[in-house]
Coordinates of C-alpha atoms in Angstrom, one line a residue:
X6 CA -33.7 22.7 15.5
X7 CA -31.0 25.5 16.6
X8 CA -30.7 28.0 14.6
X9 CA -27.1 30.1 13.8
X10 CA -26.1 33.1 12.5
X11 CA -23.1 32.3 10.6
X12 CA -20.5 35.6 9.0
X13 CA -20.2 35.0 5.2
X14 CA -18.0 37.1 2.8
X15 CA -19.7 38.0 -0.3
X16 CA -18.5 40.6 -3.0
X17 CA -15.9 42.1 0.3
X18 CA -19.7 42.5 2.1
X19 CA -19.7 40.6 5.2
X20 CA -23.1 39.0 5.8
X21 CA -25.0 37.2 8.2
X22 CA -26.4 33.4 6.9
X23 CA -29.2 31.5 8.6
X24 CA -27.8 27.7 9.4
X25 CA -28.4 24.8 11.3
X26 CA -26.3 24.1 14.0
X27 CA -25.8 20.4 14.6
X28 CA -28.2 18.8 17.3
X29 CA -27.3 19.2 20.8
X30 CA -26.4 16.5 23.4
X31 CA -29.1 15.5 25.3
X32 CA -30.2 17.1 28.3
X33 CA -29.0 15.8 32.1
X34 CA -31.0 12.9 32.8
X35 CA -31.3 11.9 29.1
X36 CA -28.2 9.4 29.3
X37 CA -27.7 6.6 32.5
X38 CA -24.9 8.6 34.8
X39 CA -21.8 6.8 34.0
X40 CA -22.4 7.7 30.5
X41 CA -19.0 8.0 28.6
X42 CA -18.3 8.7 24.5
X43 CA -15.3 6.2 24.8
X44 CA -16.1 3.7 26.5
X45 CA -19.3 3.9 24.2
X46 CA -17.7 4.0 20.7
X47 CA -15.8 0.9 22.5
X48 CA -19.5 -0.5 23.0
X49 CA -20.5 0.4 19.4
X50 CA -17.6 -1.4 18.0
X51 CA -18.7 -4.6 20.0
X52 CA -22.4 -4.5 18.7
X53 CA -21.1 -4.4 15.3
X54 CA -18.6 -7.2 15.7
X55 CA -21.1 -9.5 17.4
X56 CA -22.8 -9.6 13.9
X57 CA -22.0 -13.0 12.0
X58 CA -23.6 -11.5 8.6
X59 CA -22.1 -9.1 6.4
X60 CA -25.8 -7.6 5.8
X61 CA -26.8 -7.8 9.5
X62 CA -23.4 -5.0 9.5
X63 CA -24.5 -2.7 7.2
X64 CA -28.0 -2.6 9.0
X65 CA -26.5 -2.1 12.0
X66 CA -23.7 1.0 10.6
X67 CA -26.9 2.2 8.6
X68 CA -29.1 2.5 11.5
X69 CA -25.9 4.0 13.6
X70 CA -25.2 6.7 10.7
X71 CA -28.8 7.9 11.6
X72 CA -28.7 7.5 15.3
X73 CA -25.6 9.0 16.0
X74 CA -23.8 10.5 12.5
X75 CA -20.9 11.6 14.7
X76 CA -20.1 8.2 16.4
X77 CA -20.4 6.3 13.2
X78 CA -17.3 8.4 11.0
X79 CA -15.7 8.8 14.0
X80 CA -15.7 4.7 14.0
X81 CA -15.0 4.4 10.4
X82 CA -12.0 7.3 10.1
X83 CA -10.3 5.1 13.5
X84 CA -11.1 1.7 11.9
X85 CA -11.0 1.9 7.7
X86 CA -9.9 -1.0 6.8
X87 CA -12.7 -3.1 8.4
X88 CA -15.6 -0.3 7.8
X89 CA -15.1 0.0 4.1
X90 CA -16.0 -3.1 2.9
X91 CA -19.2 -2.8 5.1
X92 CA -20.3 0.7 3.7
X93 CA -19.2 0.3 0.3
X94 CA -18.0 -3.0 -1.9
X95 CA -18.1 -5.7 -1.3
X96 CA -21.2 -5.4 1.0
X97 CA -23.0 -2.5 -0.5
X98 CA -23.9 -5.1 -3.4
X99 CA -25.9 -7.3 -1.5
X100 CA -27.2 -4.4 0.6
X101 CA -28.8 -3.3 -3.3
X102 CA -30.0 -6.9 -4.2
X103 CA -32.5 -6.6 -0.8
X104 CA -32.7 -3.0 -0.6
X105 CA -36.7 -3.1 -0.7
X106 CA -36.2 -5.8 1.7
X107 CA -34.2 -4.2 4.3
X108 CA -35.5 -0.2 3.9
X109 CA -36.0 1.3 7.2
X110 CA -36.2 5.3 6.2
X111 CA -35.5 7.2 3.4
X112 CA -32.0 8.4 3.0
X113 CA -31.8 10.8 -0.4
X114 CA -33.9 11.7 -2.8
X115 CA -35.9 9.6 -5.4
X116 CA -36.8 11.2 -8.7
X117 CA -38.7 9.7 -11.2
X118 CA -40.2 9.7 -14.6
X119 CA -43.6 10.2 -13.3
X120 CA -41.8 13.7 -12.0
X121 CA -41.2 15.2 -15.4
X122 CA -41.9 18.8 -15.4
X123 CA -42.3 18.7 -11.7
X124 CA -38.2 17.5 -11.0
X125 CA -37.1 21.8 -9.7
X126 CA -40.3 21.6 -7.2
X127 CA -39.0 18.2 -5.6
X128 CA -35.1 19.5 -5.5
X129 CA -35.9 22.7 -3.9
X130 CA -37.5 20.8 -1.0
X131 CA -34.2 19.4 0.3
X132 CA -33.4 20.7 3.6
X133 CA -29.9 21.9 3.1
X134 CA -30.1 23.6 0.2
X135 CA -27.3 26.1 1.0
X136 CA -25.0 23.8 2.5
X137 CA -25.1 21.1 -0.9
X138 CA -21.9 20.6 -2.3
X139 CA -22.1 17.0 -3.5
X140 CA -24.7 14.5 -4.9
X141 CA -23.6 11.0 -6.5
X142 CA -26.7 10.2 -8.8
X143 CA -27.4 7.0 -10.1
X144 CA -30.6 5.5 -12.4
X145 CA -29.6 2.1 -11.2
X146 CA -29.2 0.7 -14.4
X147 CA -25.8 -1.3 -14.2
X148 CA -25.2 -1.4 -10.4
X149 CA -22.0 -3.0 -9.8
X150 CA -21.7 -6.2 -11.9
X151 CA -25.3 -6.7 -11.0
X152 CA -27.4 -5.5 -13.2
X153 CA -30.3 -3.5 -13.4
X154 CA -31.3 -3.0 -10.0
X155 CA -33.9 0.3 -10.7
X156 CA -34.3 1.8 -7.4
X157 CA -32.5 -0.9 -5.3
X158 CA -29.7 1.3 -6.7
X159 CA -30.0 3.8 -4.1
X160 CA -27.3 2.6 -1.2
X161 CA -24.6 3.6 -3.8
X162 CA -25.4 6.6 -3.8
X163 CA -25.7 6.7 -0.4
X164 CA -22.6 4.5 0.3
X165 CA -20.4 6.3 -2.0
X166 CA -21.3 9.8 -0.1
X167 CA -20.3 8.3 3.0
X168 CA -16.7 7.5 1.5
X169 CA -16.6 11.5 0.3
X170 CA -17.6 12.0 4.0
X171 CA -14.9 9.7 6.1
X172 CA -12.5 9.9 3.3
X173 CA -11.8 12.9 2.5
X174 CA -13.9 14.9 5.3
X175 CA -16.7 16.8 3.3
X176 CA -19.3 17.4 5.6
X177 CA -22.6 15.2 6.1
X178 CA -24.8 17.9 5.4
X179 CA -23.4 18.6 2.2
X180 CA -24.1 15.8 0.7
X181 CA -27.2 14.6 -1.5
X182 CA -28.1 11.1 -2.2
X183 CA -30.2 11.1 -5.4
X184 CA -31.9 7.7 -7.5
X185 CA -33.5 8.1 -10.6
X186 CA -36.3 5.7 -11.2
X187 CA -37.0 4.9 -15.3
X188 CA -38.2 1.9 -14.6
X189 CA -36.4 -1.5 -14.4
X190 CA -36.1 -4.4 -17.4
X191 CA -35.3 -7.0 -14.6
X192 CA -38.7 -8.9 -14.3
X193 CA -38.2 -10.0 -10.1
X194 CA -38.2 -6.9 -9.4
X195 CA -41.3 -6.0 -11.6
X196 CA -42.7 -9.1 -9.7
X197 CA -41.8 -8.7 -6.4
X198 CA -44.5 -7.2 -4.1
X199 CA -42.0 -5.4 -2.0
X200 CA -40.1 -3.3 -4.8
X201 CA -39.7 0.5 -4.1
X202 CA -39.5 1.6 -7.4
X203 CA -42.1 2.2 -10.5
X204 CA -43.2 -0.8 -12.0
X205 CA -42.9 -0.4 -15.7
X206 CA -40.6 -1.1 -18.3
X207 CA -37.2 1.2 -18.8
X208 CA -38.4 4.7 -20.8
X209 CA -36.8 4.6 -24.3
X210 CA -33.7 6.6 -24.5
X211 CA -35.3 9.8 -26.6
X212 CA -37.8 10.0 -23.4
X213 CA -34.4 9.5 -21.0
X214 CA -32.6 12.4 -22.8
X215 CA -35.6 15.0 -22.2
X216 CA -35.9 14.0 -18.6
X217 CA -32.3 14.3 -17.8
X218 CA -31.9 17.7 -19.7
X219 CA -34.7 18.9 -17.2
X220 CA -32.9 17.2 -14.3
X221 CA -29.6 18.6 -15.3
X222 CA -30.7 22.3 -15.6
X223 CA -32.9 21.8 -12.2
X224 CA -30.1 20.7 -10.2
X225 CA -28.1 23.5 -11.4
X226 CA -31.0 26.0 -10.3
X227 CA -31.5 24.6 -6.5
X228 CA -28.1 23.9 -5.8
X229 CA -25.6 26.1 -7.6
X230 CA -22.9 25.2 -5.9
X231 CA -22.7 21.7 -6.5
X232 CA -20.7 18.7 -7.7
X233 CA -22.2 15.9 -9.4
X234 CA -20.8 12.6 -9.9
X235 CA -23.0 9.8 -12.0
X236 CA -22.9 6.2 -10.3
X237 CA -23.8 2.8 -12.1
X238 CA -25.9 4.3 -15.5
X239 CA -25.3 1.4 -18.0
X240 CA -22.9 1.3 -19.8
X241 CA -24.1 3.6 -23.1
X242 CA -26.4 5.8 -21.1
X243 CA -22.7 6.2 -19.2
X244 CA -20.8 7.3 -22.1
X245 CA -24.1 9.6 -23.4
X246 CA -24.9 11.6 -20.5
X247 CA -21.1 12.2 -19.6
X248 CA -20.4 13.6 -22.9
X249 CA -23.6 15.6 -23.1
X250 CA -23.2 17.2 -19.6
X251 CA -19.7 17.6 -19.0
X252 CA -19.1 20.8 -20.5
X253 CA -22.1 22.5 -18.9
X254 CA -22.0 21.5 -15.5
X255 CA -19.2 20.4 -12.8
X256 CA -19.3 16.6 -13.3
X257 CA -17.8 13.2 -13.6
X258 CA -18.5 10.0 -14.0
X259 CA -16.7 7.7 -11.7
X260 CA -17.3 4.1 -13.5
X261 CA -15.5 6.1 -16.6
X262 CA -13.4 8.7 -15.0
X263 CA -12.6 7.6 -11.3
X264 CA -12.0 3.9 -12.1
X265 CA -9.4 4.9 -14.5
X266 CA -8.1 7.1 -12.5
X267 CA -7.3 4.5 -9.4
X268 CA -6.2 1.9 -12.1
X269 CA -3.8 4.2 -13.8
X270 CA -2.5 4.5 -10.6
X271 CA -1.8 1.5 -9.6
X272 CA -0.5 0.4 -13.1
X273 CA 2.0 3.1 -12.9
X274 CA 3.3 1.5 -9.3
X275 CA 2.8 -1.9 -11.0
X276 CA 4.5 -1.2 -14.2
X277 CA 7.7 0.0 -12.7
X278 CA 8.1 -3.1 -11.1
X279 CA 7.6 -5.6 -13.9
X280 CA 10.5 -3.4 -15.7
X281 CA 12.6 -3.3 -13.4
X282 CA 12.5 -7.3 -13.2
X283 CA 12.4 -7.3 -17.1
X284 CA 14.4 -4.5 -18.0
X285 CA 12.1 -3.9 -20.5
X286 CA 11.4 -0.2 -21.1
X287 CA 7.8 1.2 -19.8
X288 CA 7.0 1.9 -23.2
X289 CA 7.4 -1.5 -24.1
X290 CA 4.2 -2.4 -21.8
X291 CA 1.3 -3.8 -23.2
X292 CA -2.3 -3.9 -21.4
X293 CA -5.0 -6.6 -22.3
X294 CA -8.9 -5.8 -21.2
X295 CA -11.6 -8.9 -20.7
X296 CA -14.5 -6.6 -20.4
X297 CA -15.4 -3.6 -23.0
X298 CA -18.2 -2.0 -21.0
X299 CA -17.9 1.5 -19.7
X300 CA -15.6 0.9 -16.9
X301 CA -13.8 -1.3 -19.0
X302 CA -12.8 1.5 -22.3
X303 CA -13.0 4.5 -19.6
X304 CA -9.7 2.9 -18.1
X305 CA -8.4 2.2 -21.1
X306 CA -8.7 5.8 -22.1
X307 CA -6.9 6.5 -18.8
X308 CA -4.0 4.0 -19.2
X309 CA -3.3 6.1 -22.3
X310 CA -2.2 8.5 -20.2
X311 CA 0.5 6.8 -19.1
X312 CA 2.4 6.0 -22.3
X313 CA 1.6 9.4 -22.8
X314 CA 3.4 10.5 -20.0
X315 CA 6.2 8.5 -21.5
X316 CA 6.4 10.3 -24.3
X317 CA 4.1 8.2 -26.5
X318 CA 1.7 10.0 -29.3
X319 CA -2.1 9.4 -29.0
X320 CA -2.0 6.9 -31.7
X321 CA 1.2 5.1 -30.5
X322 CA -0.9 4.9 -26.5
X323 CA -3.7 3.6 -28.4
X324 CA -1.8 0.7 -29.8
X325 CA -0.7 -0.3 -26.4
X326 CA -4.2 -1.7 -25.7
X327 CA -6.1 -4.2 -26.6
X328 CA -10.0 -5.2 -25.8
X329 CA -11.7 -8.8 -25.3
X330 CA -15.5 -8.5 -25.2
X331 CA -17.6 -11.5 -24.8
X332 CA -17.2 -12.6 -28.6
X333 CA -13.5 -12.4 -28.4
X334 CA -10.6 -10.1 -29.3
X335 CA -12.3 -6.4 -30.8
X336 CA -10.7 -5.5 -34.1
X337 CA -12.6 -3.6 -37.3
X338 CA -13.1 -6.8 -39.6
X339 CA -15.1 -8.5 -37.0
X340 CA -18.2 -7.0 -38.1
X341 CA -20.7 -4.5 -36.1
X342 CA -19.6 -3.4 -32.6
X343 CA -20.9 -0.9 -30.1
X344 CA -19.7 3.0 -30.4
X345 CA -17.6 2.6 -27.3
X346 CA -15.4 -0.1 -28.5
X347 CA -14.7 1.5 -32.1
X348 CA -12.2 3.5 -30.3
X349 CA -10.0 0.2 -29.5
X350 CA -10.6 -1.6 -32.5
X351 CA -7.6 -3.3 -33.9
X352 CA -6.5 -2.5 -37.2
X353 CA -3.8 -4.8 -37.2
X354 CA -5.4 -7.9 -37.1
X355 CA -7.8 -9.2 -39.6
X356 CA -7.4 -13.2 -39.1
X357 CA -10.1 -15.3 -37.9
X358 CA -11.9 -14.1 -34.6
X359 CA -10.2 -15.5 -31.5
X360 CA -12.1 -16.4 -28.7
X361 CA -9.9 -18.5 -26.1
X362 CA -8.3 -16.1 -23.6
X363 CA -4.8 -18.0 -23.6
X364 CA -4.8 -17.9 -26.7
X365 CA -5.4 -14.3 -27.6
X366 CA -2.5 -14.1 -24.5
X367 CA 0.0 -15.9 -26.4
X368 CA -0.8 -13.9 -29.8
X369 CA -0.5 -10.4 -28.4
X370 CA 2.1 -11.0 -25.1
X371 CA 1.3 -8.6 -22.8
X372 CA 2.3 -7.3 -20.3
X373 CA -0.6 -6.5 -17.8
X374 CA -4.0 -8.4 -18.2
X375 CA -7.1 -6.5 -16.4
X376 CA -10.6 -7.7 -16.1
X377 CA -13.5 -5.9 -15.7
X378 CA -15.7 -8.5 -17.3
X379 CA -17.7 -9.3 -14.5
X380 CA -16.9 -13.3 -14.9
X381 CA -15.9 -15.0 -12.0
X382 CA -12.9 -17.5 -12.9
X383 CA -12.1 -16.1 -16.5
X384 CA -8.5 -15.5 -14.9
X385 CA -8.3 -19.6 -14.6
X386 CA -4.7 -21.6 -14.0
X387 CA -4.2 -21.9 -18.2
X388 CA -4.4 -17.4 -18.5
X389 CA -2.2 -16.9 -15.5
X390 CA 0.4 -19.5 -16.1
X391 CA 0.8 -18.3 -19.8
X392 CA 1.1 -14.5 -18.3
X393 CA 3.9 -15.7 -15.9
X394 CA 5.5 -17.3 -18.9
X395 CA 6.2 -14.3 -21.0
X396 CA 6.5 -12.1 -17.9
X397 CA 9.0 -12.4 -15.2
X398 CA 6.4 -10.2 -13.2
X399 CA 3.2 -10.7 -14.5
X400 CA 0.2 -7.9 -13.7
X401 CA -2.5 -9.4 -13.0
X402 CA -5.8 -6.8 -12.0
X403 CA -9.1 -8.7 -11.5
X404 CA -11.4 -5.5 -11.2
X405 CA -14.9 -6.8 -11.1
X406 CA -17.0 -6.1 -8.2
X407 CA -18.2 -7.7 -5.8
X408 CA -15.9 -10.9 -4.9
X409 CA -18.0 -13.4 -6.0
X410 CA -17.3 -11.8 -9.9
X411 CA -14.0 -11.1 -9.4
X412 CA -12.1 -12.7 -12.7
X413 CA -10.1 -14.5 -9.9
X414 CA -9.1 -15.1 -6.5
X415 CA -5.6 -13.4 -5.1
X416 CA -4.2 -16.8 -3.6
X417 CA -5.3 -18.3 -6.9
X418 CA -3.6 -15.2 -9.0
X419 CA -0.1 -16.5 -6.3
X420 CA 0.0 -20.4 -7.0
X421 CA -0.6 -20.3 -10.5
X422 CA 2.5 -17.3 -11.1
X423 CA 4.6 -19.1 -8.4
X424 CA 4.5 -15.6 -6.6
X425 CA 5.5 -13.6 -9.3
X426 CA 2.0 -11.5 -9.5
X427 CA 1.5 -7.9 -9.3
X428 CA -1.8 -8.2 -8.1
X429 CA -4.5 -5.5 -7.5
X430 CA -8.5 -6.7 -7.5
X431 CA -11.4 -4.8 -7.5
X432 CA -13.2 -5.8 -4.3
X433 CA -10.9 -6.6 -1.0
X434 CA -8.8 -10.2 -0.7
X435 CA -6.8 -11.3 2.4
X436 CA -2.4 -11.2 2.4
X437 CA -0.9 -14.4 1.3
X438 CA 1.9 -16.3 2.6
X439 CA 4.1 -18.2 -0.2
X440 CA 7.2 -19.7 0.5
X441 CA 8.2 -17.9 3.8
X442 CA 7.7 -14.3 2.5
X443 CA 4.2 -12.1 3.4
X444 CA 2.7 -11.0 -0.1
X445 CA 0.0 -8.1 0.1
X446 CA -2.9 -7.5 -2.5
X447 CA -3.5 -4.2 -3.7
X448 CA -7.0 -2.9 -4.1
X449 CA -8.2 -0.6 -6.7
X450 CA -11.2 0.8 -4.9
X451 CA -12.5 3.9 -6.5
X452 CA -12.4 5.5 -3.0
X453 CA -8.3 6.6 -3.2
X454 CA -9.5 8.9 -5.9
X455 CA -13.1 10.1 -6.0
X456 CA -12.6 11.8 -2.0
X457 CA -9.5 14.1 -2.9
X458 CA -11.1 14.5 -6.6
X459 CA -14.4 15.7 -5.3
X460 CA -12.7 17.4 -2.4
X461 CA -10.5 19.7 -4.6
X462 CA -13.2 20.4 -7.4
X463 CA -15.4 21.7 -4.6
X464 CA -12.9 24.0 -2.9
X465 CA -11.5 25.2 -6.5
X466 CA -15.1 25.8 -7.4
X467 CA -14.7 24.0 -11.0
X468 CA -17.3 25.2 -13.3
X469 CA -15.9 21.5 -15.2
X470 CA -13.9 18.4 -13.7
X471 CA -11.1 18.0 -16.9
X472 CA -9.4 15.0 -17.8
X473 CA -6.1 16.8 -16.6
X474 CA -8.2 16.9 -13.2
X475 CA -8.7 13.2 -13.3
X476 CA -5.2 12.5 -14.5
X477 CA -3.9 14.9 -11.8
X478 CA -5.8 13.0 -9.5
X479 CA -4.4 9.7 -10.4
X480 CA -0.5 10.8 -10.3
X481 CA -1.1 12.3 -6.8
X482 CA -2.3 8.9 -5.5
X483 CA 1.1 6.7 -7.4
X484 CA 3.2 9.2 -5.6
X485 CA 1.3 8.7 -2.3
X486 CA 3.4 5.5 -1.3
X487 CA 5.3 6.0 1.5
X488 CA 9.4 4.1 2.0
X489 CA 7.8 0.9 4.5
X490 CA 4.9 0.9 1.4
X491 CA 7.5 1.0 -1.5
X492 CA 9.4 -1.7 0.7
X493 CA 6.5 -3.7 0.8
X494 CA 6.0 -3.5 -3.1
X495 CA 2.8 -2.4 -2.4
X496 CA 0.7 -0.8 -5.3
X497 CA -1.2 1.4 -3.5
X498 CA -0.9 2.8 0.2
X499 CA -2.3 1.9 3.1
X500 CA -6.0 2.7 3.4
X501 CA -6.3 4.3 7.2
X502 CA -4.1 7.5 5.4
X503 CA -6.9 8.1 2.8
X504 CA -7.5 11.4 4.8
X505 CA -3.6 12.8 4.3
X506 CA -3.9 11.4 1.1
X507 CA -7.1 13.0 -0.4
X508 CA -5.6 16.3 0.8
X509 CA -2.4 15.6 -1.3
X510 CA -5.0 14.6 -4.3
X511 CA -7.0 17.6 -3.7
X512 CA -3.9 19.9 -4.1
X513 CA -2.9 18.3 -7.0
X514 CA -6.6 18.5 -8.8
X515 CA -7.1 22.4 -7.7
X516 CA -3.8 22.8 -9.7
X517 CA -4.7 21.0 -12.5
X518 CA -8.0 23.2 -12.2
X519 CA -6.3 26.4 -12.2
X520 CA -4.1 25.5 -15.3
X521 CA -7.3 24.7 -17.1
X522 CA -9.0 27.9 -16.4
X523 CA -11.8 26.3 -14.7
X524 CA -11.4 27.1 -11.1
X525 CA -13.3 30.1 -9.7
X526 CA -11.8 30.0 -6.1
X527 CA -9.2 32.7 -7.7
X528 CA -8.1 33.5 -4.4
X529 CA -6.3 30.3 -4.1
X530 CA -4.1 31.1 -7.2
X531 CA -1.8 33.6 -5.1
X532 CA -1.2 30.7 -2.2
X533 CA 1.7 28.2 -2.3
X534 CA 1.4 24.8 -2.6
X535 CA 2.0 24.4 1.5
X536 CA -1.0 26.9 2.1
X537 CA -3.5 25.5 0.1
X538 CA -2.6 22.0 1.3
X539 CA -3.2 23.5 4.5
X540 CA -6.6 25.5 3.5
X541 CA -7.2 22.1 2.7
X542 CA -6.8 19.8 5.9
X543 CA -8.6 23.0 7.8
X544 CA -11.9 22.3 5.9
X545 CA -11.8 18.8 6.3
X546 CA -14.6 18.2 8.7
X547 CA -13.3 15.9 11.7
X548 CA -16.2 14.2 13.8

């Protein structure tokens, strides 16, 4: 390995670091003579196309990522659209259901519960400990709407890191994979001979909160510098460990945090839309959930923010939204309910408990309907019809991942409203045609927010990621749309710019960390908004 002496500025001392300098091209004689990068990203593209399996892809990207790391982002940043469903949903969901089928080499760190008291000793033995600025860490517990995986888990981690790489341009080396193995409760795995992880039963939750403390307070130690973002914990261990680390170390949760963040975004684009066809007044929205897990109330908690913004109270933003679990419409009278879903609980309804989805649609009349419910066809013909009956311009946002649990399909979402949808899906569906005119589905994916959000908490050097953070985050990506986009009445923009727009996201949160106090960069308070955009862009790492 090279090594390089690289100038640092620390307290106004300038001093010399130790680094490693990326590995050099090989030697003459190494490559056939009419060797050309072009003509061989042109070759790399065609080895990747000539796979007929979604699976046989991500192999291939995988094993290209650790062959050459600098032809595979260049790849993805010139082709987005095509490599993002191949590194990250839809396909990263079967690439966890046969991880301990398909490993090759390890790719991250795996911690387990076997490493209790030991956890600092294994962290400090990751070879880029000074260049670490973000780690996505999952348990595995609730991987997409999959279930518990254990430590199949682990190509999240790794897939969602790629995203923070290609997306927003945070360099490969600074980033940290990490799977937390406390067991699994799914009994195939338990049973299958070729499982990576431990085989034993899930620890109970008093034994999960002692070895996360230690994990917390570790990772803190060996990488002081970093960013941590929790991936797929189910859905109460979610809601636990967010609340009980937030304060104390620079982190978020993207199921809670980041997927309300891309939906409120979207809704906002969304809602103005339906108005304008109604000419109902945005506070005059009304948003109905099928799915009460932690995606499901973390973007309800979000969505608040936009009645909020319209000059709503807390309570009247709360009353906006309504939750459907698997039992039916959540109010207080129904009898015991989860923590979580206290927080939506109707008040105003004490009747008997209503379980048929139209007919809790024709009862409250809203305005938006959202799944994250993880039940493929729960948006059938009777839900969507009855939604384009009350609305002129119905919102319609199937948000379950992967495709094959989305609530429904988008050519199904266009029949059954005659067109009218505002459409936006969780996992990627292909443009319709109806009746002469193009219509275009608009993805949620997580990936428009967490780049720019993790981008701009890193260069702000947040001791905490806020909610005003997130919500900063979330405005910067409704305001992304460009005129042809807007034209297009298209909810969010256009993929291939997700570089130019993490940077605008990135401004935005390093703002919103500065009015919260919790930015340490202070040097950034005395630049303009046009020099930190462009401090930005200059330490976005370009293959």
């Amino acid at each position: 390995m090279t090594i390089v002496l690289t100038p640092v500025w620390s307290n106004g001392i300038q001093k010399l670091r130790v680094t490693s300098a990326p590995p050099n091209k090989p030697a003459h004689g190494y490559l056939p003579p009419a060797f050309d990068e072009n003509i061989h990203a042109q070759r790399c593209l065609a080895q990747l196309r000539s796979k007929d399996k979604d699976i046989e892809k991500y192999i291939y990207l995988s094993q290209l990522k650790d062959a050459d790391q600098s032809m595979f982002y260049r790849l993805c940043l010139a082709n987005m659209s095509e490599f993002t469903p191949l590194i990250y949903t839809p396909t990263v969901g079967d690439a966890c259901l046969q991880f301990s089928h398909i490993f090759r080499r390890p790719e991250g760190l795996f911690i387990s519960i076997k490493d209790k008291g030991n956890i600092g000793k294994i962290l400090r033995s990751w070879p880029r400990l000074r260049e670490a600025r973000i780690s996505v860490v999952t348990d595995g517990s609730r991987i997409l709407g999959l279930g518990d995986l254990g430590v199949n888990g682990m190509p999240i981690s790794i897939g969602k890191l790629s995203l923070y790489v290609a997306g927003a341009g945070i360099r490969p080396e600074s980033t940290v994979p990490i799977c937390l193995d406390l067991g699994t409760d799914t009994q195939r795995y338990l049973d299958d001979p070729l499982y990576l992880g431990l085989r034993q039963k899930r620890v109970p939750m008093k034994v999960m909160d002692d070895f996360m403390d230690e994990f917390m307070r570790e990772m803190a130690a060996a990488f002081p510098k970093l960013l941590i973002q929790f991936e797929d914990f189910s859905t109460d261990k979610a809601f636990a460990y967010l609340d009980r680390f937030r304060h104390r170390y620079p982190l978020f949760n993207d199921d809670i945090q980041g997927t309300g963040a891309v939906v409120l975004s979207g809704f906002m684009n969304a809602a103005k839309l339906s108005s304008a066809a109604s000419g109902r007044p945005l506070t005059d929205h009304r948003i109905l959930f099928l799915g009460a897990g932690s995606a499901g109330v973390g973007v309800g908690m979000q969505l608040m923010s936009f009645f909020k913004l319209q000059g709503l109270s807390e309570e009247e933003a709360r009353s906006r939204i309504y939750l459907v679990d698997s039992q039916g419409l959540i109010y207080d009278t129904r009898g015991p309910m989860a923590e979580h879903k206290k927080f939506f609980s109707r008040k105003d309804y004490n009747g008997p408990p209503l379980t048929d989805l139209t007919e809790i649609i024709k009862l409250i009349r809203p305005t938006a309907l959202l799944g994250l419910s993880t039940t493929k066809g729960a948006f059938n013909q009777s839900v969507i019809q009855t939604m384009a009956a009350l609305n002129p311009r119905p919102i319609i946002f199937p948000l379950s991942n992967p495709v094959r649990l989305s609530e429904c399909e988008f050519h199904e979402a266009v029949e059954w409203s005659n067109g009218t949808v505002l459409f936006a899906s969780g996992s990627p569906f292909p443009e319709e045609e109806y009746r002469g005119r193009m219509l275009w589905p608009g993805q949620g994916n997580n990936m428009y927010i967490f780049p720019g959000l993790g981008l701009g908490a890193i260069l702000a050097r947040a001791s905490a990621v806020t909610d005003s953070m997130v919500e900063a985050s979330s405005i910067g990506l409704a305001n992304a749309l460009t005129p042809a986009e807007h034209d297009l009445e298209l909810l969010y923009p256009r993929v291939e710019r997700i570089r130019e727009i993490s940077a605008d996201i990135a401004l935005a949160v390093i703002r919103a960390a500065q009015k919260a106090g919790v930015d340490r960069a202070k040097d950034l308070r005395k630049m303009s908004d046009a020099e930190v955009l462009a401090f930005v862009r200059e330490r976005m790492w370009n293959p």
